[in-house]
Amino acid sequence: MENIKSWSAEDEAIIATNTDATECKRCAVELGYWKDEYISYFVKRAERKAPEINRGYYARVKGMEMFIHQFLERCGTKCQIINLGCGFDTLYWRLEDATRAGVNFVELDFPAVTAKKCHIIKRNKRLLQKITSEDGEVMVGAGGGAGGAGGPGAELHADGYHLVGCDLRQAGEVRRALAAARVSPAAPTLALAECVLVYLRGDAARALLAQLAAFFPRLVLLVYEQCNLADKFGEVMLRNLAARGCRVQADAWQCEAPEAQAARLRALGFDAARAWDMDTVWRALPDDDRARVEALEMLDERELLQQLHAHYALTVATKGDLFADMDLNA
Ligand SMILES: C[S@@+](CC[C@H](N)C(=O)[O-])C[C@H]1O[C@@H](n2cnc3c(N)ncnc32)[C@H](O)[C@@H]1O
């Protein structure tokens, strides 16, 4: 057990954000916002959330999906997806149902989170049956692949699916985790960061993204994060995060407007980067999808949703010609 690393109170608070995200997703799924047959395996119950939260999550999940599908359309089979700070995200299983694209799917999070995810997967036939190697074997390991920080059962490896515990703030751990997941620098790669970078602090987040940009010549980075946190509404969001034990530095890029965040990614080594606030993403969703979702629940606090949408952004940064035309309406 000497490999088990101790976590600070702030790390514990960050780890708890995964439970929140999973509960919010489960609530929206139960209300019919989108389909996810797997989310209920990862969180037992979810209290009903306010309509603006449910719509916000819908825009987040659909906005991410829009670009994930654009990526898969452009590279066909032989590609890899790296889910940074994956939490209990069910994307792997949803993609398996939609398309068996030969993707090497890699999930990284703190070992405390990956160990729980491993445990849930191992105990659930439906989750497990979509994760098998050629010989039908699934290997559950002790976290040595990510630098020995994992603890028992923090890793799971199979054909096309790797769940590895590591601290994204440690470049060496990330490198070892990617090697353990058989990630190849040559393959077209999609890196996902859905509500994760804000917890890393600016310098660690920049170092991680620069590391990815340097390693993969054909790369798409898809980021869903806070933006515009420097205004009054943003101040309240920051205070709420701090009250839960997650401090965001005042100079974090999440305080900046989406375009400034995109410029930072270009400076870190991406060929191109574009960012949209979530109000723009919401309006870019197909009219009939929006109309269907708007009919699910009455929304009294329309202004609140607009404010929330103005404080989250979707950013797409690319390296390589294959992805140059990826766009909100492509
Ligand atoms: C808000 S949750 C989002 C989970 C998932 N991406 C989603 O959107 O459903 C943030 C996740 O990032 C992970 N995370 C934050 N900082 C991390 C770090 N330094 N190393 C590994 N994982 C980290 C947390 O443990 C948590 O699972």
CSV table of C-alpha atoms and ligand atoms in Angstrom, one decimal:
chain,number,residue,atom,x,y,z
A,1,MET,CA,0.0,0.0,0.0
A,2,GLU,CA,3.0,2.3,0.0
A,3,ASN,CA,2.0,3.6,-3.4
A,4,ILE,CA,-1.1,5.3,-2.2
A,5,LYS,CA,-0.6,9.1,-2.3
A,6,SER,CA,-2.3,11.3,0.2
A,7,TRP,CA,-4.5,14.1,-1.2
A,8,SER,CA,-4.9,17.6,0.1
A,9,ALA,CA,-8.3,18.9,1.2
A,10,GLU,CA,-8.5,20.9,-2.0
A,11,ASP,CA,-7.9,17.7,-4.1
A,12,GLU,CA,-10.7,16.0,-2.2
A,13,ALA,CA,-13.0,19.0,-3.0
A,14,ILE,CA,-12.0,18.7,-6.7
A,15,ILE,CA,-12.7,15.0,-6.7
A,16,ALA,CA,-16.2,15.7,-5.3
A,17,THR,CA,-17.0,17.9,-8.4
A,18,ASN,CA,-17.3,14.6,-10.3
A,19,THR,CA,-20.2,13.5,-8.2
A,20,ASP,CA,-21.9,16.8,-8.8
A,21,ALA,CA,-21.4,16.6,-12.6
A,22,THR,CA,-22.7,13.0,-12.7
A,23,GLU,CA,-25.8,13.8,-10.6
A,24,CYS,CA,-26.6,16.8,-12.8
A,25,LYS,CA,-26.2,14.6,-15.9
A,26,ARG,CA,-28.4,11.9,-14.4
A,27,CYS,CA,-31.1,14.4,-13.5
A,28,ALA,CA,-31.2,15.9,-17.0
A,29,VAL,CA,-31.2,12.4,-18.6
A,30,GLU,CA,-34.2,11.3,-16.4
A,31,LEU,CA,-36.1,14.4,-17.5
A,32,GLY,CA,-35.6,13.4,-21.1
A,33,TYR,CA,-33.0,16.0,-22.2
A,34,TRP,CA,-30.8,13.4,-23.9
A,35,LYS,CA,-30.4,9.6,-23.8
A,36,ASP,CA,-27.8,7.9,-21.7
A,37,GLU,CA,-28.5,4.3,-20.7
A,38,TYR,CA,-25.3,4.1,-18.6
A,39,ILE,CA,-25.3,7.2,-16.3
A,40,SER,CA,-27.5,5.6,-13.7
A,41,TYR,CA,-24.9,2.9,-13.1
A,42,PHE,CA,-22.5,5.6,-11.9
A,43,VAL,CA,-24.7,7.5,-9.5
A,44,LYS,CA,-27.5,6.0,-7.5
A,45,ARG,CA,-29.9,9.0,-7.4
A,46,ALA,CA,-30.0,12.6,-8.3
A,47,GLU,CA,-32.1,15.4,-6.9
A,48,ARG,CA,-34.1,17.4,-9.3
A,49,LYS,CA,-32.0,20.4,-10.5
A,50,ALA,CA,-33.3,23.8,-11.7
A,51,PRO,CA,-34.4,24.0,-15.4
A,52,GLU,CA,-31.6,26.4,-16.3
A,53,ILE,CA,-29.0,23.9,-14.9
A,54,ASN,CA,-30.6,21.1,-17.0
A,55,ARG,CA,-30.6,23.2,-20.1
A,56,GLY,CA,-27.0,24.3,-19.4
A,57,TYR,CA,-26.0,20.6,-19.2
A,58,TYR,CA,-27.8,19.8,-22.4
A,59,ALA,CA,-25.9,22.5,-24.3
A,60,ARG,CA,-22.6,21.3,-22.7
A,61,VAL,CA,-23.2,17.6,-23.7
A,62,LYS,CA,-24.6,18.3,-27.1
A,63,GLY,CA,-21.9,21.0,-27.9
A,64,MET,CA,-19.2,18.5,-27.0
A,65,GLU,CA,-20.9,15.7,-29.0
A,66,MET,CA,-21.1,18.0,-32.1
A,67,PHE,CA,-17.3,18.3,-32.3
A,68,ILE,CA,-16.6,14.7,-31.2
A,69,HIS,CA,-18.7,13.6,-34.2
A,70,GLN,CA,-16.9,16.0,-36.5
A,71,PHE,CA,-13.6,14.6,-35.3
A,72,LEU,CA,-14.7,11.0,-35.9
A,73,GLU,CA,-16.0,11.9,-39.4
A,74,ARG,CA,-12.6,13.3,-40.4
A,75,CYS,CA,-10.4,10.5,-39.2
A,76,GLY,CA,-12.6,7.4,-39.6
A,77,THR,CA,-11.1,4.4,-37.8
A,78,LYS,CA,-7.6,4.4,-36.3
A,79,CYS,CA,-7.8,7.3,-33.9
A,80,GLN,CA,-7.6,7.9,-30.2
A,81,ILE,CA,-9.7,9.9,-27.7
A,82,ILE,CA,-8.1,11.1,-24.4
A,83,ASN,CA,-10.7,12.1,-21.8
A,84,LEU,CA,-8.8,14.4,-19.4
A,85,GLY,CA,-10.4,14.4,-15.9
A,86,CYS,CA,-13.0,11.9,-17.2
A,87,GLY,CA,-14.9,11.6,-13.9
A,88,PHE,CA,-17.8,9.1,-14.4
A,89,ASP,CA,-18.4,10.3,-18.0
A,90,THR,CA,-20.2,7.6,-20.1
A,91,LEU,CA,-19.0,8.8,-23.5
A,92,TYR,CA,-17.1,5.6,-24.2
A,93,TRP,CA,-20.3,3.4,-23.9
A,94,ARG,CA,-22.4,5.9,-25.8
A,95,LEU,CA,-19.9,6.0,-28.6
A,96,GLU,CA,-19.7,2.2,-28.6
A,97,ASP,CA,-23.5,2.1,-29.2
A,98,ALA,CA,-23.4,4.7,-31.9
A,99,THR,CA,-20.3,3.7,-33.8
A,100,ARG,CA,-17.7,1.1,-33.4
A,101,ALA,CA,-15.0,3.2,-34.9
A,102,GLY,CA,-11.8,1.4,-33.7
A,103,VAL,CA,-11.0,4.2,-31.4
A,104,ASN,CA,-8.4,3.8,-28.6
A,105,PHE,CA,-10.3,5.4,-25.8
A,106,VAL,CA,-8.3,6.6,-22.8
A,107,GLU,CA,-9.7,8.0,-19.6
A,108,LEU,CA,-7.5,9.8,-17.1
A,109,ASP,CA,-8.4,11.2,-13.6
A,110,PHE,CA,-7.2,11.1,-10.1
A,111,PRO,CA,-6.6,7.5,-8.9
A,112,ALA,CA,-9.3,8.0,-6.3
A,113,VAL,CA,-11.8,8.5,-9.2
A,114,THR,CA,-10.5,5.9,-11.6
A,115,ALA,CA,-10.5,3.3,-8.8
A,116,LYS,CA,-14.2,3.9,-8.2
A,117,LYS,CA,-14.9,3.9,-11.9
A,118,CYS,CA,-13.0,0.6,-12.3
A,119,HIS,CA,-15.0,-0.9,-9.4
A,120,ILE,CA,-18.4,0.1,-10.9
A,121,ILE,CA,-17.4,-1.2,-14.3
A,122,LYS,CA,-16.2,-4.5,-13.0
A,123,ARG,CA,-19.4,-5.1,-11.1
A,124,ASN,CA,-21.7,-4.2,-14.0
A,125,LYS,CA,-22.2,-6.7,-16.9
A,126,ARG,CA,-23.6,-4.1,-19.3
A,127,LEU,CA,-20.6,-1.8,-18.8
A,128,LEU,CA,-18.1,-4.6,-18.8
A,129,GLN,CA,-19.4,-6.4,-21.9
A,130,LYS,CA,-18.5,-3.3,-24.0
A,131,ILE,CA,-14.9,-3.5,-22.7
A,132,THR,CA,-13.1,-6.6,-23.7
A,133,SER,CA,-9.7,-7.4,-25.2
A,134,GLU,CA,-9.2,-9.8,-28.1
A,135,ASP,CA,-9.0,-12.7,-25.7
A,136,GLY,CA,-11.9,-11.5,-23.7
A,137,GLU,CA,-9.7,-10.4,-20.9
A,138,VAL,CA,-9.9,-7.2,-19.0
A,139,MET,CA,-6.9,-6.3,-16.9
A,140,VAL,CA,-7.4,-4.3,-13.7
A,141,GLY,CA,-4.1,-3.0,-12.3
A,142,ALA,CA,-2.6,-1.3,-9.4
A,143,GLY,CA,-1.8,2.1,-10.9
A,144,GLY,CA,1.9,1.4,-11.7
A,145,GLY,CA,1.4,2.7,-15.2
A,146,ALA,CA,0.9,6.2,-14.1
A,147,GLY,CA,3.9,6.4,-11.8
A,148,GLY,CA,2.8,4.2,-8.9
A,149,ALA,CA,0.4,6.8,-7.6
A,150,GLY,CA,-2.7,4.8,-8.3
A,151,GLY,CA,-3.4,2.4,-5.4
A,152,PRO,CA,-5.1,-1.0,-5.9
A,153,GLY,CA,-7.5,-1.3,-8.8
A,154,ALA,CA,-7.0,2.3,-10.1
A,155,GLU,CA,-6.4,1.1,-13.7
A,156,LEU,CA,-8.3,-0.9,-16.2
A,157,HIS,CA,-6.9,-2.0,-19.6
A,158,ALA,CA,-8.6,-3.7,-22.5
A,159,ASP,CA,-8.7,-3.5,-26.2
A,160,GLY,CA,-9.6,0.0,-27.1
A,161,TYR,CA,-10.3,1.1,-23.6
A,162,HIS,CA,-7.9,2.3,-20.9
A,163,LEU,CA,-8.8,3.9,-17.6
A,164,VAL,CA,-5.7,5.2,-15.8
A,165,GLY,CA,-5.2,7.1,-12.5
A,166,CYS,CA,-2.8,10.1,-12.7
A,167,ASP,CA,-2.5,13.7,-11.5
A,168,LEU,CA,-2.8,15.9,-14.6
A,169,ARG,CA,-0.6,18.5,-12.9
A,170,GLN,CA,2.4,16.1,-13.1
A,171,ALA,CA,3.8,15.9,-16.7
A,172,GLY,CA,5.7,12.6,-15.8
A,173,GLU,CA,2.5,10.9,-14.6
A,174,VAL,CA,0.6,12.0,-17.7
A,175,ARG,CA,3.4,10.7,-19.9
A,176,ARG,CA,3.4,7.3,-18.2
A,177,ALA,CA,-0.4,7.1,-18.2
A,178,LEU,CA,-0.4,7.7,-22.0
A,179,ALA,CA,2.3,5.1,-22.5
A,180,ALA,CA,0.3,2.6,-20.3
A,181,ALA,CA,-2.7,3.3,-22.5
A,182,ARG,CA,-0.7,2.5,-25.7
A,183,VAL,CA,-1.3,6.0,-27.1
A,184,SER,CA,0.6,6.6,-30.3
A,185,PRO,CA,1.9,10.1,-31.2
A,186,ALA,CA,1.2,9.3,-34.9
A,187,ALA,CA,-2.6,8.6,-34.6
A,188,PRO,CA,-5.1,11.4,-35.0
A,189,THR,CA,-6.0,12.4,-31.4
A,190,LEU,CA,-8.9,14.1,-29.7
A,191,ALA,CA,-8.3,15.4,-26.2
A,192,LEU,CA,-11.3,16.3,-24.2
A,193,ALA,CA,-11.3,18.7,-21.2
A,194,GLU,CA,-14.8,19.1,-19.9
A,195,CYS,CA,-14.8,21.2,-16.8
A,196,VAL,CA,-11.4,20.1,-15.7
A,197,LEU,CA,-8.7,22.7,-16.5
A,198,VAL,CA,-10.1,25.2,-14.0
A,199,TYR,CA,-9.1,22.9,-11.2
A,200,LEU,CA,-5.5,22.6,-12.4
A,201,ARG,CA,-4.4,26.2,-11.9
A,202,GLY,CA,-3.1,28.2,-14.8
A,203,ASP,CA,0.5,27.1,-15.0
A,204,ALA,CA,-0.3,23.4,-14.7
A,205,ALA,CA,-3.1,23.7,-17.2
A,206,ARG,CA,-0.8,25.5,-19.7
A,207,ALA,CA,2.0,22.9,-19.2
A,208,LEU,CA,-0.4,20.0,-19.8
A,209,LEU,CA,-1.9,21.5,-23.0
A,210,ALA,CA,1.6,22.5,-24.3
A,211,GLN,CA,2.7,18.9,-23.6
A,212,LEU,CA,-0.2,17.5,-25.6
A,213,ALA,CA,0.4,20.0,-28.5
A,214,ALA,CA,4.1,19.1,-28.6
A,215,PHE,CA,3.4,15.3,-28.6
A,216,PHE,CA,0.6,15.0,-31.2
A,217,PRO,CA,1.0,16.4,-34.7
A,218,ARG,CA,-2.6,15.7,-35.5
A,219,LEU,CA,-4.6,16.9,-32.6
A,220,VAL,CA,-8.0,18.3,-31.7
A,221,LEU,CA,-8.5,19.7,-28.2
A,222,LEU,CA,-12.0,20.3,-27.1
A,223,VAL,CA,-12.4,22.4,-24.0
A,224,TYR,CA,-15.6,23.2,-22.0
A,225,GLU,CA,-14.8,25.7,-19.3
A,226,GLN,CA,-15.8,28.8,-17.5
A,227,CYS,CA,-15.2,32.2,-19.1
A,228,ASN,CA,-15.7,35.9,-18.3
A,229,LEU,CA,-15.3,35.2,-14.6
A,230,ALA,CA,-13.9,38.7,-14.1
A,231,ASP,CA,-17.4,40.3,-14.0
A,232,LYS,CA,-19.9,40.4,-11.1
A,233,PHE,CA,-21.7,37.2,-12.0
A,234,GLY,CA,-18.3,35.5,-12.4
A,235,GLU,CA,-17.3,36.7,-9.0
A,236,VAL,CA,-20.3,34.9,-7.5
A,237,MET,CA,-19.3,31.7,-9.4
A,238,LEU,CA,-15.7,32.0,-8.0
A,239,ARG,CA,-17.0,32.5,-4.5
A,240,ASN,CA,-19.2,29.5,-4.8
A,241,LEU,CA,-16.3,27.4,-6.0
A,242,ALA,CA,-14.1,28.7,-3.2
A,243,ALA,CA,-16.8,27.9,-0.6
A,244,ARG,CA,-16.7,24.3,-1.8
A,245,GLY,CA,-12.9,24.2,-1.4
A,246,CYS,CA,-11.9,24.8,-5.0
A,247,ARG,CA,-9.9,28.0,-5.4
A,248,VAL,CA,-9.5,29.6,-8.9
A,249,GLN,CA,-6.7,32.0,-9.3
A,250,ALA,CA,-7.7,35.6,-10.2
A,251,ASP,CA,-5.4,35.5,-13.2
A,252,ALA,CA,-6.8,32.1,-14.5
A,253,TRP,CA,-7.7,32.2,-18.1
A,254,GLN,CA,-11.3,31.3,-17.2
A,255,CYS,CA,-11.6,35.0,-16.2
A,256,GLU,CA,-11.0,35.9,-19.8
A,257,ALA,CA,-13.4,36.2,-22.7
A,258,PRO,CA,-13.6,33.1,-25.1
A,259,GLU,CA,-11.5,34.7,-27.8
A,260,ALA,CA,-8.7,35.4,-25.4
A,261,GLN,CA,-8.8,31.8,-24.3
A,262,ALA,CA,-8.5,30.7,-27.9
A,263,ALA,CA,-5.5,33.0,-28.3
A,264,ARG,CA,-3.8,31.4,-25.3
A,265,LEU,CA,-4.2,28.0,-27.0
A,266,ARG,CA,-2.6,29.3,-30.2
A,267,ALA,CA,0.3,30.6,-28.1
A,268,LEU,CA,0.7,27.1,-26.6
A,269,GLY,CA,1.4,25.5,-29.9
A,270,PHE,CA,-2.0,24.9,-31.6
A,271,ASP,CA,-2.3,25.9,-35.3
A,272,ALA,CA,-5.8,27.3,-34.8
A,273,ALA,CA,-8.2,27.8,-32.0
A,274,ARG,CA,-11.8,29.2,-31.8
A,275,ALA,CA,-14.1,29.6,-28.9
A,276,TRP,CA,-17.8,30.4,-28.5
A,277,ASP,CA,-19.8,31.2,-25.4
A,278,MET,CA,-22.5,28.7,-24.6
A,279,ASP,CA,-25.3,31.1,-25.7
A,280,THR,CA,-23.8,31.0,-29.2
A,281,VAL,CA,-23.4,27.2,-29.0
A,282,TRP,CA,-27.0,26.9,-27.8
A,283,ARG,CA,-28.3,28.9,-30.8
A,284,ALA,CA,-26.2,26.8,-33.2
A,285,LEU,CA,-28.0,23.6,-32.1
A,286,PRO,CA,-30.6,22.3,-34.6
A,287,ASP,CA,-33.9,24.2,-34.2
A,288,ASP,CA,-36.0,21.1,-33.6
A,289,ASP,CA,-33.6,19.9,-30.8
A,290,ARG,CA,-33.8,23.2,-29.1
A,291,ALA,CA,-37.6,23.3,-29.5
A,292,ARG,CA,-37.9,19.8,-28.0
A,293,VAL,CA,-35.8,20.6,-25.0
A,294,GLU,CA,-37.5,24.0,-24.4
A,295,ALA,CA,-40.8,22.1,-24.2
A,296,LEU,CA,-39.5,19.8,-21.4
A,297,GLU,CA,-39.7,22.2,-18.5
A,298,MET,CA,-40.9,25.8,-17.9
A,299,LEU,CA,-38.1,28.2,-17.6
A,300,ASP,CA,-38.9,31.2,-15.4
A,301,GLU,CA,-35.4,32.4,-15.0
A,302,ARG,CA,-34.6,33.0,-18.7
A,303,GLU,CA,-32.0,35.7,-17.7
A,304,LEU,CA,-30.2,33.3,-15.4
A,305,LEU,CA,-29.7,30.8,-18.2
A,306,GLN,CA,-28.4,33.6,-20.4
A,307,GLN,CA,-26.0,34.6,-17.7
A,308,LEU,CA,-24.9,31.1,-17.1
A,309,HIS,CA,-24.4,30.6,-20.9
A,310,ALA,CA,-22.3,33.8,-21.0
A,311,HIS,CA,-20.0,32.3,-18.4
A,312,TYR,CA,-19.1,29.0,-20.1
A,313,ALA,CA,-17.4,28.5,-23.4
A,314,LEU,CA,-16.6,25.7,-25.8
A,315,THR,CA,-13.1,26.0,-27.4
A,316,VAL,CA,-11.7,23.9,-30.3
A,317,ALA,CA,-8.0,24.0,-30.9
A,318,THR,CA,-6.4,22.0,-33.7
A,319,LYS,CA,-3.1,20.9,-35.0
A,320,GLY,CA,-2.8,19.5,-38.5
A,321,ASP,CA,-4.7,20.1,-41.8
A,322,LEU,CA,-7.2,17.3,-41.3
A,323,PHE,CA,-9.1,19.4,-38.7
A,324,ALA,CA,-8.7,22.9,-40.1
A,325,ASP,CA,-12.4,23.2,-41.2
A,326,MET,CA,-13.9,22.1,-37.9
A,327,ASP,CA,-16.5,24.7,-36.9
A,328,LEU,CA,-19.7,25.3,-34.9
A,329,ASN,CA,-21.9,24.9,-38.0
A,330,ALA,CA,-19.7,22.5,-40.1
B,1,LIG,C1,-16.3,18.6,-12.8
B,1,LIG,S1,-15.6,17.0,-12.9
B,1,LIG,C2,-15.9,16.7,-14.6
B,1,LIG,C3,-15.9,15.3,-15.0
B,1,LIG,C4,-16.2,15.0,-16.5
B,1,LIG,N1,-15.2,15.6,-17.3
B,1,LIG,C5,-17.5,15.5,-16.8
B,1,LIG,O1,-17.6,16.6,-17.4
B,1,LIG,O2,-18.5,14.8,-16.5
B,1,LIG,C6,-13.8,17.4,-12.9
B,1,LIG,C7,-13.0,16.1,-12.9
B,1,LIG,O3,-11.6,16.5,-13.1
B,1,LIG,C8,-10.8,15.7,-12.3
B,1,LIG,N2,-9.6,16.4,-12.0
B,1,LIG,C9,-9.4,17.7,-11.6
B,1,LIG,N3,-8.1,17.9,-11.4
B,1,LIG,C10,-7.4,16.8,-11.7
B,1,LIG,C11,-6.0,16.5,-11.7
B,1,LIG,N4,-5.1,17.3,-11.3
B,1,LIG,N5,-5.7,15.2,-12.1
B,1,LIG,C12,-6.6,14.3,-12.5
B,1,LIG,N6,-8.0,14.6,-12.5
B,1,LIG,C13,-8.3,15.8,-12.1
B,1,LIG,C14,-11.7,15.5,-11.0
B,1,LIG,O4,-11.2,14.5,-10.2
B,1,LIG,C15,-13.0,15.3,-11.6
B,1,LIG,O5,-13.3,14.0,-11.9
